[in-house]
Each structure stands twice: as structure tokens, then as C-alpha cells.
Amino acid sequence: MRAGTYSWSTGRAGLAWQRYPLLWSLRALPGWGAGMPGMKGDRSLAISWPVAKKLWREATMEQPGPSRGTFSAKSDSFQDAVRTLNTLQTNASYLEQVKSQQGDPQTKLEAMKLYLARSGLQVEDLDRLNIIHITGTKGKGSTCAFTERILRSYGLKTGLFSSPHLVQVRERIRINGQPISPELFTKHFWRLYRRLEETKDSKSCVSMPAYFRFLTLMAFHVFLQEKVDLAVVEVGIGGAYDCTNIIRKPVVCGVSSLGIDHTSLLGDTVEKIAWQKGGIFKHGVPAFTVPQPDGPLAVLRERAEQISCPLYLCPPLEALEEEGPPLTLGLEGEHQRSNAALALQLARCWLQQKDHQGIRELKASKLSFLHQLPLAPVFQPTSHMRLGLRHTEWPGRSQVLRRGHLTWYLDGAHTSSSMQACVRWFRQALLRGERRSSGPEVRVLLFNSTGDRDPAALLKLLQPCQFDYAVFCPNLTEVSSTGNADQQNFTVTLDQVLLRCLEHQQHWNHLDEEQATPDLWSAPSPEPGGPASLQLASCPSHAHSTGSLVFSCISHALQWITQGQDPVFQPPSPPRGLLAHPVAGSGASVLREAAAIHVLVTGSLHLVGGVLKLLEPSLSQ
């Protein structure tokens, strides 16, 4: 070992790193990887002696983990309700065991029906909700948002159940587009929780449904109690065996774009995933899908034919614009047009099935066939439909926040196809933006990826954006989430998420070294006298070097990126050690002197939610 360095093995990595704001920059270190579970490399991780000493001292200190016990139901506060809900999250070690011992999924669906019965409802009761059931790999949340907003514009009282939440868990259950109030959430939570406690079987070791199942049950109870005219229900994962699939008679079903995601649960091909998604089809219930690759589209068609489900293929949005002015969407990005086209068909079908008076305004065309599927009607969208599309809001998806010379681009893309759409949107947004100053502009990537996604594939798609800095951090808003129950996650350990961030940085640095594609889409020339890597101008890719950093939480990452220049995000004071690394110190100077900073936050909806929590404090109220 060289003098002045200390080689450290990460047996208790998380306990050490959670107190040190900036982990390190792999690009600037002699080597890394030794002793790190799941990490490649045969060189030791070199850190300065004072830092290593601090890490070692803090790593050996015992620290308590999150409580897994049941909270007393005597306290009826919203935060107590959320903390009790969090005890239903699957422990990380148990989750790994379940994945390796997957049981009969049909049995799990039957168990959900039993939970529903214990809660005081029968599956027949759900028929009263006039449900629109939507699945897909990408765009299903946006499709739900479009559909709900269109039908709300007709004066209907709407319910919306979606996941995940960005800032507060009550976002998952909405009435007329708004998250239910803390008071309403608390009332319905404890009512359901106590009901399930009272009806538990003494012979069963599991008295409570898991986190997502509980919220699904709660959503059904809220919508019935609040007497909504309809409920838009987003599938959690897959479709066939998702706990939302106890719905037996939806009014209409929808399938958004399909792709690869959740492979450990749904299968490793798009065809296998399509089979799972098609599991929400019901006998005699109309269903709609957007154009898909031939393989998965054939699977959807077969699934529909097996149970006599009329399945239709949505025409492109352009076909609905032929006889009227262009449609304006409240969500940015070309990919949202496909989601809007599906939402229009779902809303139209719902109105038709319910014989709503507004249906008379529609002018449908005759059916035609494409890919052996009937093409959904081409019609002229009504004024209510246009209003709904224009006013749709769905935070964290193709969202832009402008704060002085800081511009935040937030998109929760986490699959290869959705990341491609995100990159197109981001690049187009940069090209459309006006240069407000002749000074240097800096591009920053803030990224994290979770689950069984392939981070290397996602990061490779982001390379053409020519970022000046790539920043990685876990989906933790603060180092400790004990004061914020909405952000707690027991399904992973701290060691796991921090090691994964280092893997992301390693992938990025490797890709950065290999990058050889010139930047042909940006502005024509660099600003004289400015650092070449900071310009939107074209420059040889070998000259464009990205600095990369890993931080222990979102707050520390944002403090470094903003340098106190965001008018809303103003933390008390930067933590000690934030600029300890040379890349962080030099980068801080560059960021402070930049005329404009463009920050893309992507890779995980949970990351986007954590960023929004800090940038938009009103979302936490």
C-alpha cells in the first residue's frame, strides 16, 4: 500500500457513507472495487488518509435500523398512518427469498380476493366503480392521467389509482385529479387497518396484505365511499396476476406501449410480458392498444380471442386531427401523443358504454383492419376532450422547471424505450430553448436506477446528450428518512443502493471513455474564452470529458448542483466535506460561473419524486 492512502473494505459500507456527503469520483481515483460485493475490479480503493480514517471510525459504530414492529393504531395522525403502512413493505432479505421461491401467482390473486372480503367488500361491489383498467410498460401512468382529465372535463366525479407516488403516498389515490387529503387518507387507512386486524385468521401467519395490496384495497374503499362516477385504475406490475386484476367487470381496458421491464416477475421477452399484460382482458369488455411490434401484438390478439374480448388498435393522433385544429397536450414529448391517442379511445368508449349525452358530438368512421385487428374509430375529438388533453398534468414525466438560469428537466424514464423518448425530449427542449446569455452553459445528469433494470443500457442511451457532469445518488431525499415516512423504503438496504450508485458511475466512466460520436445537433460554435466542455457547441467527442460524482443522498447532490443559486431550494448550510474531492471543488466553481445550467433528472420515478420534494416544497403540504 502506498504511503498516505488507506485501502478499505466495505463490509458496512452504508453505515460509513450515510454520514459522508460526497462519496468519491471514480474517474479521479487510482483504482476501486476491491472488497465490494458485486463490483468488478482487482485494484484497491484508494482514499486519502483523513477520509479513510473517518470512514473506518463511522463504519464500526452500531446504528439502529428501521423499526419493523406494528405501530399502535391509537394515534390517528397522518404520519402515524403512513409509518404503519410502511411496516407492510417487504423486508429486503425476505424479498430476495421470495424472488428465488416464486409460488403460484394465481394463489396470490385468490388471496387478494380474500383480503377484499375481510375488508367488507366483494368483487361484485367493484362493478359499481365503472372502472377503466390500464396496463402497459411505458406510458400507462400518463395514459391514466389523460383519460381521467378528459372524463373530468365532462363534469364527472373521477377516481384515479396509480403508482408509485412521487412525494406523498396519498398521491396514489386521487379524487377529481387531486390527492386525497391527509384527513381522508388517515380516516380510511385506520378503518381498513382495524377491519383487517379484527378479521385475521389465528391460524394464518400473515394478517395484513403487503404494501401495494393494502393501498389497492384502500383505493377501492375510498372510491366507493366517495361515490365517484368512475375510477381509472393503473396496474401495478404486469396484469394477469397483479392484485388490481380482481376487477371482474371493467367498462373498458387499455394497453399502452410494451417493452422490457420487471423481467424477474414478467419474463425476459416482450412476448412473455405481453401475455402478462393481456391478462387484464375480460369477456365481452372492449380493450384498446397502441401500435406494438408484431410479436407482442400477436400475443395480445391471441389473449383477446381466447376469452372473446373485442380488442382494437388505436389509430395515430394525427388521424383524429384531420378535420380539426391540432390537439394541444398538457404533457411534453412526442411519445405522449401515443398515450393521448389511447386515452381518447378509452374515454370515448366509456362515454359510449355509459350512454353519456356528450357522445352525440362524436363522428366515428367505419371499421378497418390492420395487423388482423380492427382499427378503433377515427372521430373528431369534442371540445371537452380537447380541454382535458390540454389541461392534463402529470408531475415527473417530461416536466420542466425553470428557476433563473437553472432549468430542471424531470422524467422518470426507467426502461430502454422510455429512456430513448426521454433523450429525444431533452435534446429537443435544449434546441428549442433560447440562449439568454453569451456565457458558458453547463449540462448535468442526475441519475439512479433500481430493481432489475440494466443501468449500463440506460446510461449508454444518455451519452449523446454530452453532459459536463454526471451525478449519481440513491433515491434518498436526506441521509436519514426517519422524519419523513413517505420516503421510507425497507425493500432495499443502504449498502445495496450505495454500491449500485458506484456501479452506475463505473458504467458511465467506461462509456465516456468509449464515446466516439460527434455532437452534431448542438449550437454551431463555442463561446470564445469559455471551457470547451461547457459549451452547447459542437466539439470532438474525445475532447468532451464528463466529470462524475456520487453523493449519499439527493439533498447533497442538489446542494452541489445548485451552489445556492436555486431560489426555492435553499438548505441551511452545505454539509462538511461536500467539496472535499477535487472534481467537486473545481466543478463548483464552474457551476457558479455558468450562465445557464441544464439538469436532467432521470432513471427512476422515485429519484424524480425526491428531487421534486426538495424543489417544490408545496407538494409536501
Coordinates of C-alpha atoms in Angstrom, one line a residue, residues 9-397:
S9 CA -13.2 -3.0 2.5
T10 CA -17.0 -2.2 2.5
G11 CA -18.4 -4.7 4.9
R12 CA -20.5 -1.9 6.5
A13 CA -20.4 0.5 3.6
G14 CA -23.7 2.1 4.1
L15 CA -23.1 2.9 7.7
A16 CA -20.0 4.8 6.8
W17 CA -21.2 6.5 3.7
Q18 CA -24.5 7.8 5.0
R19 CA -22.6 10.5 7.0
Y20 CA -20.2 11.5 4.3
P21 CA -22.0 13.7 1.7
L22 CA -19.7 13.2 -1.2
L23 CA -18.6 9.6 -1.7
W24 CA -15.9 9.9 -4.4
S25 CA -15.3 10.3 -8.1
L26 CA -14.1 7.1 -9.6
R27 CA -12.6 9.0 -12.6
A28 CA -10.1 10.7 -10.4
L29 CA -9.1 7.8 -8.2
P30 CA -6.2 5.4 -9.0
G31 CA -8.5 2.3 -8.6
W32 CA -11.6 0.9 -7.0
G33 CA -13.7 -2.1 -6.5
A34 CA -11.7 -4.3 -4.1
G35 CA -13.8 -5.9 -1.4
M36 CA -17.1 -4.5 -2.8
P37 CA -19.8 -7.1 -3.2
G38 CA -20.9 -7.3 -6.8
M39 CA -18.3 -5.0 -8.0
K40 CA -15.7 -5.8 -10.7
G41 CA -12.1 -4.8 -10.5
D42 CA -8.9 -6.1 -8.9
R43 CA -7.5 -2.8 -7.7
S44 CA -7.8 -1.4 -4.2
L45 CA -10.0 1.7 -3.5
A46 CA -7.6 4.5 -2.6
I47 CA -8.8 7.3 -0.4
S48 CA -6.9 10.0 1.4
W49 CA -5.9 9.0 5.0
P50 CA -8.1 11.5 6.8
V51 CA -11.2 10.4 4.8
A52 CA -10.4 6.7 5.3
K53 CA -9.9 7.2 9.0
K54 CA -13.3 9.0 9.2
L55 CA -15.0 6.2 7.2
W56 CA -13.4 3.5 9.3
R57 CA -14.4 5.1 12.6
E58 CA -18.0 5.6 11.5
A59 CA -18.3 2.2 9.9
T60 CA -17.6 0.5 13.1
M61 CA -20.3 2.4 15.0
E62 CA -23.5 0.5 15.7
Q63 CA -26.6 2.2 14.3
P64 CA -30.2 1.2 14.8
G65 CA -32.2 0.0 11.7
P66 CA -35.8 1.0 10.9
S67 CA -38.4 -0.4 13.3
R68 CA -40.4 -3.3 11.8
G69 CA -42.9 -3.5 14.6
T70 CA -46.6 -2.6 14.3
F71 CA -47.4 0.9 15.3
S72 CA -50.3 1.5 17.8
A73 CA -53.5 2.3 16.0
K74 CA -54.4 4.7 18.9
S75 CA -52.6 7.6 17.2
D76 CA -54.6 8.8 14.3
S77 CA -52.2 11.2 12.7
F78 CA -51.4 11.1 9.0
Q79 CA -47.7 10.4 9.6
D80 CA -48.5 7.6 12.0
A81 CA -50.8 6.1 9.4
V82 CA -48.0 6.2 6.8
R83 CA -45.5 4.8 9.2
T84 CA -47.8 1.9 10.0
L85 CA -48.4 1.4 6.2
N86 CA -44.6 1.2 5.8
T87 CA -44.4 -1.8 8.1
L88 CA -46.2 -3.6 5.3
Q89 CA -43.3 -3.1 3.0
T90 CA -41.5 -6.3 2.2
N91 CA -38.1 -6.6 4.0
A92 CA -35.2 -6.6 1.6
S93 CA -33.8 -10.0 2.7
Y94 CA -37.3 -11.6 2.6
L95 CA -37.9 -10.1 -0.9
E96 CA -34.8 -11.8 -2.2
Q97 CA -36.1 -15.1 -0.7
V98 CA -39.5 -14.7 -2.3
K99 CA -38.0 -14.0 -5.8
S100 CA -36.0 -17.2 -5.6
Q101 CA -39.0 -19.2 -4.4
Q102 CA -41.9 -17.8 -6.6
G103 CA -45.1 -19.5 -5.7
D104 CA -48.3 -19.9 -7.7
P105 CA -49.3 -16.4 -8.8
Q106 CA -52.9 -17.5 -9.2
T107 CA -52.9 -18.4 -5.5
K108 CA -51.8 -14.8 -4.7
L109 CA -54.6 -13.4 -6.7
E110 CA -57.1 -15.6 -4.8
A111 CA -55.5 -14.3 -1.6
M112 CA -56.3 -10.7 -2.7
K113 CA -60.0 -11.7 -3.1
L114 CA -59.9 -13.0 0.5
Y115 CA -58.4 -9.7 1.7
L116 CA -61.1 -7.9 -0.1
A117 CA -63.8 -10.0 1.6
R118 CA -62.1 -9.5 5.0
S119 CA -62.2 -5.7 4.4
G120 CA -66.0 -5.9 4.0
L121 CA -66.3 -5.9 0.2
Q122 CA -67.0 -8.5 -2.5
V123 CA -65.6 -8.4 -6.1
E124 CA -69.2 -7.7 -7.3
D125 CA -69.0 -4.4 -5.3
L126 CA -66.2 -3.2 -7.6
D127 CA -68.6 -3.3 -10.6
R128 CA -70.2 -0.1 -9.2
L129 CA -67.0 1.8 -9.8
N130 CA -67.3 1.8 -13.6
I131 CA -63.6 1.1 -13.9
I132 CA -61.2 1.8 -16.7
H133 CA -58.3 -0.7 -16.2
I134 CA -54.9 0.3 -17.8
T135 CA -51.7 -1.6 -18.1
G136 CA -48.5 -1.3 -20.2
T137 CA -44.7 -1.0 -19.9
K138 CA -44.3 2.7 -20.6
G139 CA -46.9 5.5 -20.7
K140 CA -49.6 3.8 -18.6
G141 CA -49.4 6.4 -15.9
S142 CA -49.6 9.2 -18.5
T143 CA -52.5 7.4 -20.2
C144 CA -54.3 7.2 -16.9
A145 CA -53.8 10.9 -16.3
F146 CA -55.0 11.9 -19.8
T147 CA -58.1 9.6 -19.5
E148 CA -59.0 10.9 -16.1
R149 CA -58.7 14.5 -17.1
I150 CA -60.8 14.1 -20.3
L151 CA -63.7 12.5 -18.4
R152 CA -63.4 15.0 -15.6
S153 CA -63.9 17.8 -18.2
Y154 CA -67.4 16.3 -18.8
G155 CA -68.3 17.1 -15.2
L156 CA -67.9 13.5 -14.0
K157 CA -66.5 12.8 -10.5
T158 CA -63.4 10.8 -11.1
G159 CA -61.2 8.5 -9.0
L160 CA -57.6 7.6 -10.0
F161 CA -55.4 4.9 -8.5
S162 CA -51.8 5.0 -9.7
S163 CA -48.2 4.2 -8.6
P164 CA -45.7 5.0 -7.5
H165 CA -46.1 8.2 -5.6
L166 CA -43.5 11.0 -6.1
V167 CA -43.6 12.9 -2.8
Q168 CA -46.6 11.7 -0.6
V169 CA -48.2 8.3 -0.6
R170 CA -51.7 9.9 -0.8
E171 CA -50.9 10.9 -4.4
R172 CA -51.7 7.3 -5.3
I173 CA -55.4 7.8 -4.6
R174 CA -57.0 10.8 -6.2
I175 CA -60.4 12.3 -6.4
N176 CA -61.1 14.7 -9.3
G177 CA -57.4 14.8 -10.0
Q178 CA -56.3 15.8 -6.5
P179 CA -54.6 13.5 -4.0
I180 CA -57.0 12.7 -1.2
S181 CA -56.4 14.9 1.9
P182 CA -54.3 13.7 4.8
E183 CA -57.5 13.6 6.9
L184 CA -59.3 11.4 4.4
F185 CA -56.3 9.2 3.9
T186 CA -55.9 8.8 7.7
K187 CA -59.6 8.0 8.2
H188 CA -59.8 5.3 5.5
F189 CA -56.4 3.9 6.4
W190 CA -57.3 3.2 10.1
R191 CA -60.8 2.0 9.2
L192 CA -59.3 -0.6 6.8
Y193 CA -56.4 -1.5 9.0
R194 CA -58.6 -2.2 12.0
R195 CA -61.1 -4.1 10.0
L196 CA -58.3 -6.4 8.7
E197 CA -56.9 -6.8 12.2
E198 CA -60.3 -7.8 13.5
T199 CA -60.9 -10.4 10.8
K200 CA -57.4 -12.0 10.8
D201 CA -57.2 -15.8 11.0
S202 CA -55.5 -17.0 14.1
K203 CA -54.1 -19.9 12.1
S204 CA -52.5 -17.7 9.4
C205 CA -49.1 -16.1 10.0
V206 CA -50.0 -13.2 7.6
S207 CA -52.8 -11.0 8.9
M208 CA -52.1 -8.0 6.7
P209 CA -51.7 -7.6 2.9
A210 CA -48.4 -6.3 1.6
Y211 CA -48.0 -2.5 1.0
F212 CA -49.3 -2.3 -2.6
R213 CA -52.2 -4.7 -1.9
F214 CA -53.3 -2.7 1.1
L215 CA -53.3 0.6 -0.9
T216 CA -55.3 -1.1 -3.7
L217 CA -57.9 -2.3 -1.2
M218 CA -57.9 1.2 0.3
A219 CA -58.4 2.8 -3.1
F220 CA -61.5 0.7 -3.7
H221 CA -63.0 1.6 -0.4
V222 CA -62.3 5.4 -0.9
F223 CA -63.8 5.4 -4.3
L224 CA -66.9 3.6 -3.2
Q225 CA -67.3 5.8 -0.1
E226 CA -66.8 9.0 -2.1
K227 CA -69.3 7.8 -4.7
V228 CA -67.1 8.5 -7.8
D229 CA -68.7 8.2 -11.2
L230 CA -65.8 6.2 -12.5
A231 CA -62.4 5.0 -11.4
V232 CA -59.2 4.9 -13.6
V233 CA -57.1 2.0 -12.2
E234 CA -53.5 1.6 -13.2
V235 CA -52.0 -1.9 -13.0
G236 CA -49.0 -2.2 -10.6
I237 CA -46.8 -4.8 -12.3
G238 CA -47.9 -7.0 -15.3
G239 CA -51.6 -7.6 -15.4
A240 CA -52.7 -11.2 -15.2
Y241 CA -51.6 -11.7 -11.6
D242 CA -51.5 -8.1 -10.4
C243 CA -53.6 -7.5 -7.4
T244 CA -55.8 -4.9 -9.3
N245 CA -56.9 -7.8 -11.5
I246 CA -59.6 -8.9 -9.1
I247 CA -61.7 -6.4 -11.0
R248 CA -64.1 -8.6 -12.9
K249 CA -66.2 -6.2 -15.0
P250 CA -64.3 -3.1 -16.0
V251 CA -66.1 -0.8 -18.6
V252 CA -63.0 -0.8 -20.8
C253 CA -59.3 -1.8 -20.7
G254 CA -56.2 -0.3 -22.3
V255 CA -52.7 -1.4 -23.0
S256 CA -50.0 1.2 -23.6
S257 CA -46.6 0.7 -25.3
L258 CA -44.9 -2.6 -24.3
G259 CA -41.2 -3.2 -23.6
I260 CA -38.8 -4.9 -21.3
D261 CA -39.2 -4.3 -17.6
H262 CA -39.6 -6.3 -14.4
T263 CA -38.1 -9.3 -16.1
S264 CA -37.7 -11.3 -12.9
L265 CA -41.5 -11.3 -12.5
L266 CA -42.9 -11.0 -16.0
G267 CA -40.4 -12.8 -18.3
D268 CA -37.4 -11.8 -20.3
T269 CA -39.1 -11.3 -23.7
V270 CA -41.6 -8.7 -24.9
E271 CA -43.9 -11.6 -25.9
K272 CA -43.9 -13.1 -22.4
I273 CA -44.6 -9.6 -21.0
A274 CA -47.4 -9.1 -23.5
W275 CA -49.0 -12.3 -22.2
Q276 CA -49.0 -10.9 -18.7
K277 CA -50.4 -7.5 -19.8
G278 CA -53.2 -9.2 -21.8
G279 CA -54.3 -10.9 -18.6
I280 CA -56.5 -7.9 -17.8
F281 CA -58.7 -8.6 -20.8
K282 CA -62.3 -9.7 -19.8
H283 CA -65.0 -11.5 -21.7
G284 CA -67.1 -9.0 -23.7
V285 CA -65.2 -6.0 -22.4
P286 CA -63.8 -3.8 -25.1
A287 CA -60.0 -3.2 -25.0
F288 CA -57.7 -0.9 -26.9
T289 CA -53.9 -0.9 -27.5
V290 CA -51.5 1.3 -29.4
P291 CA -49.3 0.0 -32.2
Q292 CA -46.9 -2.6 -30.9
P293 CA -44.1 -4.8 -32.5
D294 CA -45.6 -7.8 -34.4
G295 CA -44.7 -10.4 -31.8
P296 CA -46.3 -8.9 -28.7
L297 CA -49.2 -7.6 -30.8
A298 CA -49.9 -11.2 -31.9
V299 CA -49.8 -12.3 -28.3
L300 CA -52.3 -9.6 -27.2
R301 CA -54.6 -10.6 -30.1
E302 CA -54.5 -14.3 -29.1
R303 CA -55.2 -13.5 -25.5
A304 CA -58.2 -11.4 -26.5
E305 CA -59.5 -14.1 -28.9
Q306 CA -59.3 -16.8 -26.2
I307 CA -61.8 -15.0 -23.9
S308 CA -63.9 -13.2 -26.6
C309 CA -62.6 -9.8 -25.7
P310 CA -63.0 -7.2 -28.6
L311 CA -59.6 -5.7 -29.0
Y312 CA -59.0 -2.6 -31.1
L313 CA -55.9 -0.9 -32.4
C314 CA -55.7 2.8 -31.9
P315 CA -55.1 5.0 -34.9
P316 CA -52.4 7.7 -34.5
L317 CA -53.4 11.0 -33.1
E318 CA -52.8 12.6 -36.5
A319 CA -55.9 10.7 -37.8
L320 CA -58.1 12.4 -35.2
E321 CA -56.7 15.9 -36.1
E322 CA -57.5 15.7 -39.8
E323 CA -60.8 17.5 -39.7
G324 CA -60.0 20.0 -36.9
P325 CA -57.2 22.1 -35.4
P326 CA -54.2 20.2 -33.9
L327 CA -54.6 18.8 -30.4
T328 CA -52.6 20.5 -27.6
L329 CA -51.3 18.2 -24.9
G330 CA -50.5 19.2 -21.4
L331 CA -47.6 16.8 -21.3
E332 CA -44.5 17.4 -23.3
G333 CA -42.7 15.0 -25.6
E334 CA -43.6 13.3 -28.9
H335 CA -44.1 10.0 -27.1
Q336 CA -47.1 11.4 -25.3
R337 CA -49.1 11.5 -28.5
S338 CA -49.4 7.7 -28.4
N339 CA -50.7 7.9 -24.8
A340 CA -53.1 10.6 -25.7
A341 CA -54.5 8.6 -28.7
L342 CA -55.1 5.6 -26.3
A343 CA -56.7 7.9 -23.7
L344 CA -59.1 9.4 -26.3
Q345 CA -60.3 5.9 -27.3
L346 CA -60.7 4.8 -23.7
A347 CA -62.7 7.9 -22.8
R348 CA -64.8 7.7 -25.9
C349 CA -65.6 4.1 -25.3
W350 CA -66.5 4.7 -21.6
L351 CA -68.9 7.6 -22.6
Q352 CA -70.4 5.4 -25.3
Q353 CA -70.9 2.4 -22.9
K354 CA -72.5 4.7 -20.3
D355 CA -74.7 6.4 -22.9
H356 CA -73.4 9.8 -21.9
Q357 CA -75.0 12.7 -23.6
G358 CA -71.7 14.1 -24.8
I359 CA -71.3 11.1 -27.1
R360 CA -73.6 12.6 -29.6
E361 CA -70.9 15.0 -30.6
L362 CA -68.7 12.2 -31.9
K363 CA -68.5 11.3 -35.5
A364 CA -67.0 7.8 -35.9
S365 CA -65.7 6.3 -39.1
K366 CA -66.2 2.8 -40.3
L367 CA -64.0 0.0 -39.0
S368 CA -61.0 -1.0 -41.0
F369 CA -58.5 -3.8 -40.2
L370 CA -54.7 -3.6 -39.6
H371 CA -52.5 -6.4 -38.4
Q372 CA -55.6 -8.6 -38.1
L373 CA -57.0 -6.3 -35.5
P374 CA -59.9 -3.9 -36.1
L375 CA -58.9 -0.3 -36.1
A376 CA -60.6 1.8 -33.5
P377 CA -62.9 4.5 -34.8
V378 CA -61.5 7.7 -36.1
F379 CA -63.6 10.5 -34.7
Q380 CA -63.4 14.3 -34.2
P381 CA -62.5 15.0 -30.5
T382 CA -65.1 17.1 -28.7
S383 CA -64.4 20.4 -27.0
H384 CA -64.4 18.6 -23.6
M385 CA -61.8 16.1 -24.9
R386 CA -59.6 18.9 -26.2
L387 CA -59.9 20.7 -22.9
G388 CA -59.0 17.6 -21.0
L389 CA -55.9 16.9 -23.1
R390 CA -54.7 20.5 -22.8
H391 CA -55.0 20.6 -19.0
T392 CA -53.6 17.3 -18.2
E393 CA -50.9 17.4 -15.5
W394 CA -48.6 14.5 -14.5
P395 CA -45.6 15.6 -12.5
G396 CA -42.3 13.9 -13.1
R397 CA -43.0 13.0 -16.7

